[in-house]
Amino acid sequence: MAGVCSDIIEDIEDLISSQEISPKARYSFRKNVTLRAVKKKQKTVETAEPQGYQCDSIIPGTQTIFIKTWGCTHNTSDSEYMAGQIQSFGYKLTDEKEKADLWLLNSCTVKNPAEDHFRNDIQLAQKLGKYVVVAGCVPQGAPKSNYLKGLSIIGVQQIDRVVEVIEETIKGNSVRLFGQKKQDGKKLGGASLDLPKIRKNPLIEIIPINTGCLNQCTYCKTKHARGNLGSYSPEEIVLRAKQSFDEGVVELWLTSEDTGTYGRDIGVTLPDLLWKIIEVIPEKCKMRIGMTNPPYIQEYLSEIAKILSHPKVYSFLHIPVQSGSDAVLGDMKREYSREEFENVVDTLRKNVPGITIATDIICGFPTETEEDFEETMTLCEKYKFPSLFINQFYPRPGTPAARMAKIPPAQVKNRTKRLTELFQSYETYSHKVGEIQEVLITEEANDNVHYVGHNKFYEQVLVPKSSNLMGQYIKVRIVSTKKHCLISEILDDQSTFNSVPKNVESKTKQHVTSLYPILFLFFVVLVKLLWFLFV
């Protein structure tokens, strides 16, 4: 089991500064480091030896690290940054957790199941005698949880110091590193965007533009972890985007807890940032704008519509509504009404033809009546969202909603089932069969026979895996559809863009073929006429 010390080091600076050489220098010179007691404010830090490991001498950087991530794209980006730093200091990364010396587990606090999986993996790692470092929103929001006792924790704002925490953990120390990144007394978005990074997908760059949010939703635990809004400067974000494209990235994702709130703490607007990023996006590359809550995009609607219509930007936006009932929205403290949400959707659909709008629904919020749920059903029936994320309510500890009287689980499941059946009842993409589309290929499908690409509306398009098309922007014809994707064939001629349906094209070919005998007869007559004139 991972080592547990008698006293937890609250700030690693006190431990690092007491040693003769910095962590970076130790990696550079590959010095052996011997464990010893270190004094901190008259307290002694004792080290313990994990089961199955020899700890009387450590060579930093020689261990193998396994990283696992739950949750949103912001968490994914954090893990990519941590992986980049870990590898740059000489550690080996592996996807085979059994072979790893240390597990770095990056958690999500949105739903109970995600935290349950996180807890189970901690217990498994301890059972296997692995060192464990935990990160993400769970330990940040509830660091005193019993199952986290004795474990090293990296705060969500401290990912730039992951190597230090890993080194001390392997030495047997338990380090808990929290704190806010600030400059001139103002909260920043987090660790620098200029850190080393290992992308999960080398073609996709995920840039967190801000952290935290302005809402106080009664059911949400993320606010406890990520805190209030902190935005990166436009210059830092644009520089990171440009660097990523120079490194071969073809798709850029902007992420945060709420992209619509970007810049309100530093006197900048989201459209200001987006137009600056568009200037550095190369041809045949795309940008995807991350999730935004309705209250913070309403004042930018006309400008956002122009941006989403730009050829370098996906016409896609994730706008969670959570409920179709004004009463429930009020109890959730969502700060908008159903009418205001509908105005956002209607305005974007009018000004960005074909736009894909994804949304979220929570079924079974404590105060939701049957009438409230029916209003949610009518909202989803009205708009027939092509992407609808349906969730049961989970009471998250420490939130106001967790103290409310719960709806019986069977009733919650029934509502979830009814909404799911509604979503499955309508066809999403069948009207697009026969269309010619341009798609950007960024990954391989799980079936190993298709590539996965996205069209202008960020709809998933499966492309036959006939040649190396990764990172390419190609033209395809849609031949069939499923609920969540379109299936295509690659056009032979990539130089022309022809929207003629396949059946019409076939009839045209038949018509041309029927003219062949007439053309042949005309050719014979012409040859004889020329022979008569010149012979």
Coordinates of C-alpha atoms in Angstrom, one line a residue:
M1 CA 0.0 0.0 0.0
A2 CA 1.2 3.5 -0.7
G3 CA 3.2 5.2 2.0
V4 CA 1.4 7.2 4.7
C5 CA 3.3 9.7 6.9
S6 CA 2.4 10.8 10.4
D7 CA 2.0 14.4 9.3
I8 CA 0.7 15.6 6.0
I9 CA 2.8 18.2 4.2
E10 CA 0.4 21.1 3.5
D11 CA 2.8 23.0 1.3
I12 CA 5.5 21.2 -0.6
E13 CA 7.7 24.3 -0.7
D14 CA 8.7 23.8 2.9
L15 CA 9.9 20.3 2.1
I16 CA 11.6 21.1 -1.2
S17 CA 13.5 24.2 0.2
S18 CA 15.0 22.1 3.0
Q19 CA 16.8 19.9 0.5
E20 CA 20.2 20.6 -1.0
I21 CA 19.1 20.5 -4.6
S22 CA 16.0 21.3 -6.6
P23 CA 13.8 18.6 -8.1
K24 CA 14.7 19.8 -11.6
A25 CA 18.4 19.6 -10.9
R26 CA 18.0 16.1 -9.4
Y27 CA 16.4 14.9 -12.7
S28 CA 19.2 16.6 -14.7
F29 CA 22.0 14.9 -12.9
R30 CA 20.2 11.7 -12.0
K31 CA 21.2 11.9 -8.3
N32 CA 20.2 9.2 -5.9
V33 CA 18.0 10.5 -3.1
T34 CA 17.9 8.7 0.2
L35 CA 14.8 9.0 2.4
R36 CA 15.2 10.9 5.7
A37 CA 13.2 12.7 8.3
V38 CA 12.5 16.3 7.4
K39 CA 11.6 19.0 9.9
K40 CA 8.7 21.3 9.2
K41 CA 7.6 23.8 11.8
Q42 CA 8.8 21.7 14.7
K43 CA 7.0 18.6 13.3
T44 CA 8.7 15.5 11.9
V45 CA 7.7 14.0 8.7
E46 CA 8.2 10.2 8.8
T47 CA 8.2 8.1 5.7
A48 CA 6.8 4.6 5.2
E49 CA 7.7 2.0 2.7
P50 CA 4.9 0.8 0.4
Q51 CA 4.3 -2.9 0.2
G52 CA 6.5 -4.6 -2.4
Y53 CA 8.8 -1.6 -3.0
Q54 CA 12.4 -1.0 -2.0
C55 CA 12.6 2.6 -0.8
D56 CA 16.0 3.1 0.9
S57 CA 17.3 4.7 -2.4
I58 CA 15.4 6.5 -5.1
I59 CA 16.5 7.4 -8.6
P60 CA 14.0 10.1 -9.6
G61 CA 12.5 9.7 -13.1
T62 CA 13.0 6.0 -13.5
Q63 CA 9.4 5.0 -12.3
T64 CA 6.5 4.2 -14.6
I65 CA 3.3 6.2 -14.3
F66 CA -0.3 5.3 -15.1
I67 CA -2.8 8.2 -15.7
K68 CA -6.6 7.8 -15.6
T69 CA -9.1 10.6 -16.2
W70 CA -12.8 11.0 -15.6
G71 CA -15.1 13.8 -16.6
C72 CA -15.0 16.8 -18.9
T73 CA -12.6 18.0 -21.5
H74 CA -11.1 20.5 -19.0
N75 CA -10.0 17.4 -16.9
T76 CA -8.7 15.8 -20.1
S77 CA -6.6 18.9 -20.8
D78 CA -5.3 18.9 -17.2
S79 CA -4.2 15.3 -17.6
E80 CA -2.5 16.0 -20.9
Y81 CA -0.5 18.8 -19.2
M82 CA 0.4 16.6 -16.3
A83 CA 1.5 13.8 -18.7
G84 CA 3.7 16.2 -20.6
Q85 CA 5.5 17.4 -17.5
I86 CA 5.9 13.8 -16.2
Q87 CA 7.5 12.6 -19.4
S88 CA 9.7 15.7 -19.8
F89 CA 11.3 14.8 -16.4
G90 CA 12.1 11.3 -17.5
Y91 CA 9.3 9.3 -16.1
K92 CA 7.7 6.6 -18.3
L93 CA 4.0 6.6 -19.1
T94 CA 2.0 3.4 -19.5
D95 CA -1.5 2.4 -20.3
E96 CA -1.0 -0.9 -18.5
K97 CA -1.8 0.0 -14.9
E98 CA -0.6 -3.3 -13.5
K99 CA 3.0 -2.5 -14.7
A100 CA 3.0 1.1 -13.3
D101 CA 4.7 2.1 -10.1
L102 CA 2.4 5.0 -9.4
W103 CA -1.2 5.7 -10.4
L104 CA -2.3 9.3 -11.1
L105 CA -6.1 9.5 -10.9
N106 CA -7.8 12.6 -12.1
S107 CA -11.4 12.7 -10.8
C108 CA -14.8 14.2 -11.7
T109 CA -17.3 15.2 -9.1
V110 CA -20.4 15.8 -11.3
K111 CA -22.0 12.4 -10.7
N112 CA -22.0 9.7 -8.0
P113 CA -21.0 6.9 -10.4
A114 CA -17.8 8.8 -11.5
E115 CA -16.7 9.3 -7.9
D116 CA -17.5 5.6 -7.2
H117 CA -15.2 4.5 -10.0
F118 CA -12.6 6.8 -8.7
R119 CA -12.8 5.4 -5.2
N120 CA -12.7 1.9 -6.5
D121 CA -9.5 2.5 -8.5
I122 CA -7.9 4.0 -5.4
Q123 CA -8.7 0.9 -3.4
L124 CA -7.5 -1.3 -6.3
A125 CA -4.2 0.6 -6.5
Q126 CA -3.7 0.3 -2.7
K127 CA -4.5 -3.4 -2.9
L128 CA -1.8 -3.9 -5.6
G129 CA 0.7 -1.9 -3.6
K130 CA 0.9 1.0 -6.0
Y131 CA 1.8 4.6 -5.0
V132 CA -1.3 6.8 -5.5
V133 CA -1.6 10.5 -6.4
V134 CA -5.1 12.0 -6.8
A135 CA -6.2 15.1 -8.7
G136 CA -9.3 16.7 -10.1
C137 CA -12.5 18.0 -8.6
V138 CA -13.3 15.3 -6.0
P139 CA -10.3 15.8 -3.7
Q140 CA -10.3 19.6 -4.4
G141 CA -14.0 19.8 -3.3
A142 CA -13.8 17.3 -0.5
P143 CA -10.2 16.8 0.6
K144 CA -11.2 15.4 4.1
S145 CA -13.1 12.4 2.6
N146 CA -12.1 9.2 4.6
Y147 CA -10.9 7.3 1.5
L148 CA -8.5 10.1 0.6
K149 CA -6.8 10.0 4.0
G150 CA -3.0 9.8 3.7
L151 CA -3.0 10.2 -0.1
S152 CA -1.1 12.9 -2.0
I153 CA -3.4 15.4 -3.7
I154 CA -2.8 17.9 -6.5
G155 CA -5.2 20.8 -6.5
V156 CA -6.9 21.8 -9.8
Q157 CA -4.8 25.0 -9.9
Q158 CA -1.5 23.2 -9.1
I159 CA -1.1 20.8 -12.0
D160 CA 2.2 22.6 -12.9
R161 CA 3.8 21.0 -9.8
V162 CA 2.8 17.4 -10.5
V163 CA 6.4 16.2 -10.8
E164 CA 7.2 17.5 -7.3
V165 CA 4.2 15.7 -5.8
I166 CA 5.0 12.5 -7.6
E167 CA 8.6 12.5 -6.4
E168 CA 7.7 13.1 -2.8
T169 CA 5.0 10.4 -3.0
I170 CA 7.4 7.8 -4.3
K171 CA 9.7 8.8 -1.4
G172 CA 6.9 7.9 1.0
N173 CA 5.6 11.4 1.8
S174 CA 1.9 12.4 1.6
V175 CA 1.6 15.9 0.0
R176 CA -1.5 18.0 -0.3
L177 CA -1.1 20.9 -2.6
F178 CA -3.8 23.4 -3.0
G179 CA -4.0 27.1 -3.7
Q180 CA -5.2 29.7 -6.2
K181 CA -3.1 31.1 -9.0
K182 CA -3.2 34.9 -8.7
Q183 CA -1.6 37.9 -10.3
D184 CA -2.0 41.5 -8.9
G185 CA -4.5 40.1 -6.5
K186 CA -6.8 38.7 -9.2
K187 CA -7.5 35.0 -9.7
L188 CA -6.0 33.5 -12.9
G189 CA -7.4 30.7 -15.0
G190 CA -4.9 28.2 -13.5
A191 CA -1.5 26.8 -14.4
S192 CA 0.3 28.3 -17.4
L193 CA -0.9 27.2 -20.8
D194 CA 2.7 27.0 -22.0
L195 CA 3.5 23.8 -20.1
P196 CA 4.7 20.6 -21.9
K197 CA 1.7 18.5 -23.1
I198 CA 1.1 15.0 -24.4
R199 CA -2.2 15.1 -26.3
K200 CA -4.5 12.1 -26.0
N201 CA -5.2 12.8 -29.7
P202 CA -2.2 14.4 -31.4
L203 CA -4.6 16.1 -33.9
I204 CA -6.8 17.8 -31.3
E205 CA -5.7 20.6 -28.9
I206 CA -7.8 21.3 -25.8
I207 CA -7.4 24.8 -24.4
P208 CA -9.0 25.8 -21.1
I209 CA -9.9 29.4 -21.5
N210 CA -11.1 29.9 -17.9
T211 CA -11.8 28.0 -14.8
G212 CA -14.6 28.2 -12.3
C213 CA -18.0 29.8 -13.0
L214 CA -20.4 32.5 -11.9
N215 CA -23.5 30.4 -11.2
Q216 CA -24.5 29.0 -7.8
C217 CA -26.5 26.0 -9.0
T218 CA -28.0 24.1 -6.0
Y219 CA -27.1 20.7 -7.4
C220 CA -23.6 21.3 -8.6
K221 CA -20.4 20.2 -6.8
T222 CA -18.0 21.5 -9.4
K223 CA -18.2 25.1 -8.1
H224 CA -16.8 23.8 -4.8
A225 CA -13.8 22.5 -6.6
R226 CA -13.1 25.0 -9.4
G227 CA -14.3 28.0 -7.5
N228 CA -15.2 31.4 -8.9
L229 CA -14.4 32.6 -12.4
G230 CA -10.7 33.0 -13.4
S231 CA -9.9 33.7 -17.1
Y232 CA -6.7 33.4 -19.0
S233 CA -5.6 36.4 -21.0
P234 CA -6.6 36.5 -24.8
E235 CA -2.9 36.8 -25.6
E236 CA -1.9 33.6 -23.7
I237 CA -4.8 31.6 -25.3
V238 CA -4.1 32.8 -28.9
L239 CA -0.4 32.1 -28.5
R240 CA -1.2 28.5 -27.3
A241 CA -3.5 28.0 -30.2
K242 CA -1.0 29.2 -32.8
Q243 CA 1.7 27.0 -31.2
S244 CA -0.6 24.0 -31.4
F245 CA -1.4 24.5 -35.1
D246 CA 2.3 24.8 -35.8
E247 CA 2.8 21.4 -34.1
G248 CA 0.3 19.7 -36.5
V249 CA -3.0 20.1 -34.7
V250 CA -6.0 20.4 -37.0
E251 CA -8.8 20.8 -34.5
L252 CA -9.0 23.1 -31.5
W253 CA -11.4 22.7 -28.6
L254 CA -12.1 25.6 -26.2
T255 CA -13.2 24.3 -22.8
S256 CA -14.1 25.5 -19.4
E257 CA -16.9 25.1 -16.8
D258 CA -18.8 27.8 -18.7
T259 CA -17.2 29.4 -21.8
G260 CA -20.0 32.0 -22.0
T261 CA -18.6 33.6 -18.8
Y262 CA -15.1 34.1 -20.3
G263 CA -13.4 37.4 -19.7
R264 CA -16.0 39.0 -17.3
D265 CA -13.4 39.1 -14.6
I266 CA -10.7 40.7 -16.8
G267 CA -12.8 43.1 -18.9
V268 CA -12.8 41.0 -22.1
T269 CA -15.7 39.4 -24.0
L270 CA -16.0 35.9 -25.4
P271 CA -16.5 37.2 -29.0
D272 CA -13.4 39.3 -28.7
L273 CA -11.4 36.2 -27.9
L274 CA -13.0 34.0 -30.6
W275 CA -12.3 36.5 -33.4
K276 CA -8.6 36.7 -32.4
I277 CA -8.3 32.9 -32.4
I278 CA -10.0 32.7 -35.8
E279 CA -7.2 34.8 -37.2
V280 CA -4.6 32.1 -36.4
I281 CA -6.6 29.1 -37.5
P282 CA -5.1 27.6 -40.8
E283 CA -7.2 26.6 -43.8
K284 CA -8.8 23.2 -43.5
C285 CA -8.7 23.4 -39.7
K286 CA -11.6 23.9 -37.3
M287 CA -12.4 25.2 -33.8
R288 CA -15.1 23.9 -31.5
I289 CA -16.5 26.2 -28.8
G290 CA -17.2 24.5 -25.5
M291 CA -20.3 24.4 -23.3
T292 CA -22.0 27.6 -22.3
N293 CA -24.9 28.1 -19.9
P294 CA -27.8 30.2 -21.3
P295 CA -27.5 33.4 -19.1
Y296 CA -24.1 34.3 -20.3
I297 CA -24.5 34.0 -24.0
Q298 CA -27.7 36.0 -24.5
E299 CA -26.1 39.4 -24.8
Y300 CA -23.7 38.0 -27.5
L301 CA -26.2 36.1 -29.5
S302 CA -25.9 38.0 -32.8
E303 CA -22.1 38.1 -32.6
I304 CA -21.9 34.4 -31.6
A305 CA -24.1 33.5 -34.6
K306 CA -21.6 35.2 -37.0
I307 CA -18.7 33.3 -35.4
L308 CA -20.5 30.0 -35.6
S309 CA -21.2 30.6 -39.3
H310 CA -17.5 31.2 -40.0
P311 CA -16.0 28.4 -42.2
K312 CA -13.2 27.7 -39.6
V313 CA -15.7 27.2 -36.7
Y314 CA -18.0 24.3 -36.2
S315 CA -21.7 25.3 -36.2
F316 CA -22.2 23.5 -32.9
L317 CA -22.9 24.6 -29.4
H318 CA -23.6 22.7 -26.1
I319 CA -26.2 24.7 -24.1
P320 CA -27.5 22.7 -21.0
V321 CA -31.1 23.5 -20.2
Q322 CA -31.5 20.9 -17.4
S323 CA -35.3 21.3 -17.1
G324 CA -38.2 22.7 -19.1
S325 CA -40.0 24.0 -16.0
D326 CA -39.5 27.5 -14.8
A327 CA -40.3 26.4 -11.2
V328 CA -37.5 23.7 -11.3
L329 CA -35.1 26.1 -13.0
G330 CA -35.7 28.5 -10.1
D331 CA -35.1 25.8 -7.5
M332 CA -31.9 24.9 -9.3
K333 CA -30.8 28.6 -9.4
R334 CA -30.1 28.4 -13.1
E335 CA -30.7 32.2 -13.6
Y336 CA -32.8 31.9 -16.8
S337 CA -36.3 30.9 -17.8
R338 CA -37.6 28.4 -20.4
E339 CA -38.5 31.3 -22.6
E340 CA -35.0 32.8 -22.4
F341 CA -33.5 29.4 -23.3
E342 CA -35.9 29.0 -26.3
N343 CA -34.9 32.5 -27.5
V344 CA -31.3 31.4 -27.5
V345 CA -32.1 28.2 -29.5
D346 CA -34.5 30.0 -31.9
T347 CA -32.1 32.9 -32.6
L348 CA -29.1 30.6 -33.3
R349 CA -31.2 28.2 -35.5
K350 CA -32.5 31.2 -37.5
N351 CA -29.1 32.8 -38.0
V352 CA -26.9 29.7 -38.3
P353 CA -28.8 27.3 -40.6
G354 CA -28.2 23.7 -39.8
I355 CA -26.6 24.4 -36.4
T356 CA -26.3 21.5 -34.0
I357 CA -27.4 22.4 -30.5
A358 CA -26.8 19.8 -27.8
T359 CA -28.4 20.1 -24.3
D360 CA -28.6 18.3 -21.0
I361 CA -31.6 17.3 -18.9
I362 CA -31.7 16.3 -15.2
C363 CA -34.5 13.9 -14.4
G364 CA -35.9 13.7 -10.9
F365 CA -34.6 17.0 -9.3
P366 CA -36.1 16.9 -5.7
T367 CA -38.7 19.6 -6.4
E368 CA -39.7 18.3 -9.8
T369 CA -43.4 17.4 -10.0
E370 CA -45.1 15.3 -12.7
E371 CA -46.3 18.6 -14.3
D372 CA -42.8 20.0 -14.2
F373 CA -41.5 16.9 -16.0
E374 CA -44.2 17.1 -18.6
E375 CA -42.9 20.6 -19.4
T376 CA -39.4 19.1 -20.0
M377 CA -41.0 16.5 -22.3
T378 CA -42.7 19.2 -24.4
L379 CA -39.5 21.2 -24.6
C380 CA -37.6 18.2 -26.0
E381 CA -40.4 17.2 -28.3
K382 CA -40.5 20.8 -29.7
Y383 CA -36.8 21.0 -30.6
K384 CA -35.9 17.3 -31.1
F385 CA -32.3 17.9 -30.1
P386 CA -29.9 15.7 -32.0
S387 CA -27.7 15.4 -28.9
L388 CA -29.6 15.0 -25.7
F389 CA -27.7 14.0 -22.5
I390 CA -30.1 12.6 -20.1
N391 CA -29.1 12.3 -16.4
Q392 CA -30.8 11.1 -13.2
F393 CA -30.4 13.5 -10.3
Y394 CA -27.6 12.6 -8.0
P395 CA -27.4 14.3 -4.6
R396 CA -23.8 15.6 -4.3
P397 CA -22.6 16.1 -0.7
G398 CA -22.4 19.7 0.5
T399 CA -24.8 21.1 -2.1
P400 CA -28.2 22.6 -1.1
A401 CA -30.1 20.1 -3.3
A402 CA -28.6 17.2 -1.3
R403 CA -30.5 18.4 1.7
M404 CA -33.9 18.4 -0.1
A405 CA -36.4 15.6 0.1
K406 CA -35.7 13.1 -2.6
I407 CA -38.2 11.7 -5.3
P408 CA -38.6 7.9 -5.0
P409 CA -35.9 6.2 -7.2
A410 CA -38.4 4.2 -9.2
Q411 CA -40.2 7.5 -10.2
V412 CA -36.9 9.0 -11.2
K413 CA -36.0 5.9 -13.3
N414 CA -39.5 6.0 -14.9
R415 CA -39.0 9.7 -16.0
T416 CA -35.6 8.9 -17.3
K417 CA -37.0 6.0 -19.3
R418 CA -39.8 8.1 -20.8
L419 CA -37.5 10.9 -21.9
T420 CA -35.0 8.4 -23.4
E421 CA -37.9 6.7 -25.3
L422 CA -38.9 10.2 -26.7
F423 CA -35.3 10.8 -27.8
Q424 CA -35.1 7.4 -29.5
S425 CA -38.4 7.9 -31.3
Y426 CA -37.3 10.5 -33.8
E427 CA -34.8 10.2 -36.7
T428 CA -31.9 12.6 -36.5
Y429 CA -30.0 12.5 -39.8
S430 CA -32.1 10.5 -42.3
H431 CA -32.8 13.6 -44.4
K432 CA -29.1 14.0 -45.1
V433 CA -28.7 10.8 -47.1
G434 CA -27.3 11.7 -50.6
E435 CA -25.7 14.9 -49.4
I436 CA -22.1 15.7 -50.3
Q437 CA -20.2 17.0 -47.3
E438 CA -16.7 18.1 -46.3
V439 CA -15.4 16.4 -43.2
L440 CA -12.3 16.7 -41.1
I441 CA -10.9 13.3 -40.1
T442 CA -9.4 13.2 -36.6
E443 CA -9.6 9.6 -35.2
E444 CA -10.3 5.9 -35.9
A445 CA -13.6 4.3 -35.1
N446 CA -13.9 1.5 -32.6
D447 CA -14.9 -0.9 -35.3
N448 CA -11.4 -0.6 -36.9
V449 CA -12.9 -0.3 -40.4
H450 CA -13.9 3.4 -40.3
Y451 CA -12.3 6.7 -39.6
V452 CA -14.3 9.3 -37.6
G453 CA -14.7 12.8 -39.0
H454 CA -16.9 15.8 -38.4
N455 CA -18.8 18.0 -40.8
K456 CA -19.4 21.7 -40.4
F457 CA -22.2 21.0 -37.9
Y458 CA -19.9 18.7 -35.8
E459 CA -22.0 15.7 -36.7
Q460 CA -20.1 12.5 -36.5
V461 CA -19.4 11.0 -40.0
L462 CA -17.9 7.5 -40.5
V463 CA -15.5 7.3 -43.4
P464 CA -14.2 4.0 -44.9
K465 CA -10.7 3.3 -43.7
S466 CA -9.2 2.8 -47.1
S467 CA -6.1 4.9 -46.9
N468 CA -4.3 7.2 -44.4
L469 CA -6.7 10.1 -44.1
M470 CA -6.0 11.1 -40.5
G471 CA -5.9 14.9 -40.3
Q472 CA -7.3 15.3 -43.8
Y473 CA -10.2 17.5 -44.9
I474 CA -12.1 15.5 -47.5
K475 CA -15.3 15.3 -49.5
V476 CA -17.7 12.4 -48.9
R477 CA -21.3 11.4 -49.9
I478 CA -23.7 10.3 -47.1
V479 CA -25.0 6.9 -48.0
S480 CA -26.9 6.0 -44.7
T481 CA -27.4 7.2 -41.2
K482 CA -27.8 5.9 -37.6
K483 CA -29.2 7.7 -34.6
H484 CA -25.8 9.2 -33.6
C485 CA -23.8 9.3 -36.8
L486 CA -23.8 9.5 -40.6
I487 CA -22.1 6.8 -42.8
S488 CA -20.3 8.0 -45.9
E489 CA -18.4 7.0 -49.0
I490 CA -15.3 8.9 -50.2
L491 CA -15.7 10.8 -53.5
D492 CA -13.2 9.7 -56.2
D493 CA -12.8 13.2 -57.4
Q494 CA -11.8 15.5 -54.5
S495 CA -11.4 18.5 -56.8
T496 CA -15.1 19.1 -57.4
F497 CA -17.9 19.8 -55.0
N498 CA -21.1 18.4 -56.5
S499 CA -24.3 18.1 -54.5
V500 CA -26.2 16.0 -57.1
P501 CA -27.8 13.0 -55.3
K502 CA -26.5 9.5 -56.2
N503 CA -29.7 8.4 -57.9
V504 CA -29.8 11.6 -60.1
E505 CA -26.1 11.1 -61.0
S506 CA -26.9 7.5 -62.1
K507 CA -29.7 8.6 -64.4
T508 CA -27.4 11.2 -65.9
K509 CA -24.8 8.5 -66.7
Q510 CA -27.5 6.3 -68.3
H511 CA -28.6 9.2 -70.5
V512 CA -25.0 9.9 -71.7
T513 CA -24.5 6.2 -72.4
S514 CA -27.6 6.1 -74.7
L515 CA -26.0 8.8 -76.9
Y516 CA -23.0 6.7 -77.8
P517 CA -24.4 5.1 -81.0
I518 CA -25.4 8.5 -82.4
L519 CA -22.0 10.0 -81.6
F520 CA -20.2 7.0 -83.2
L521 CA -22.3 7.4 -86.5
F522 CA -21.5 11.2 -86.5
F523 CA -17.8 10.4 -86.2
V524 CA -17.9 8.0 -89.1
V525 CA -19.6 10.5 -91.4
L526 CA -17.1 13.2 -90.4
V527 CA -14.1 11.0 -91.3
K528 CA -15.6 10.1 -94.7
L529 CA -16.3 13.7 -95.5
L530 CA -12.7 14.8 -94.6
W531 CA -11.3 11.9 -96.7
F532 CA -13.4 13.1 -99.7
L533 CA -12.3 16.7 -99.4
F534 CA -8.5 16.1 -99.1
V535 CA -7.9 13.0 -101.1

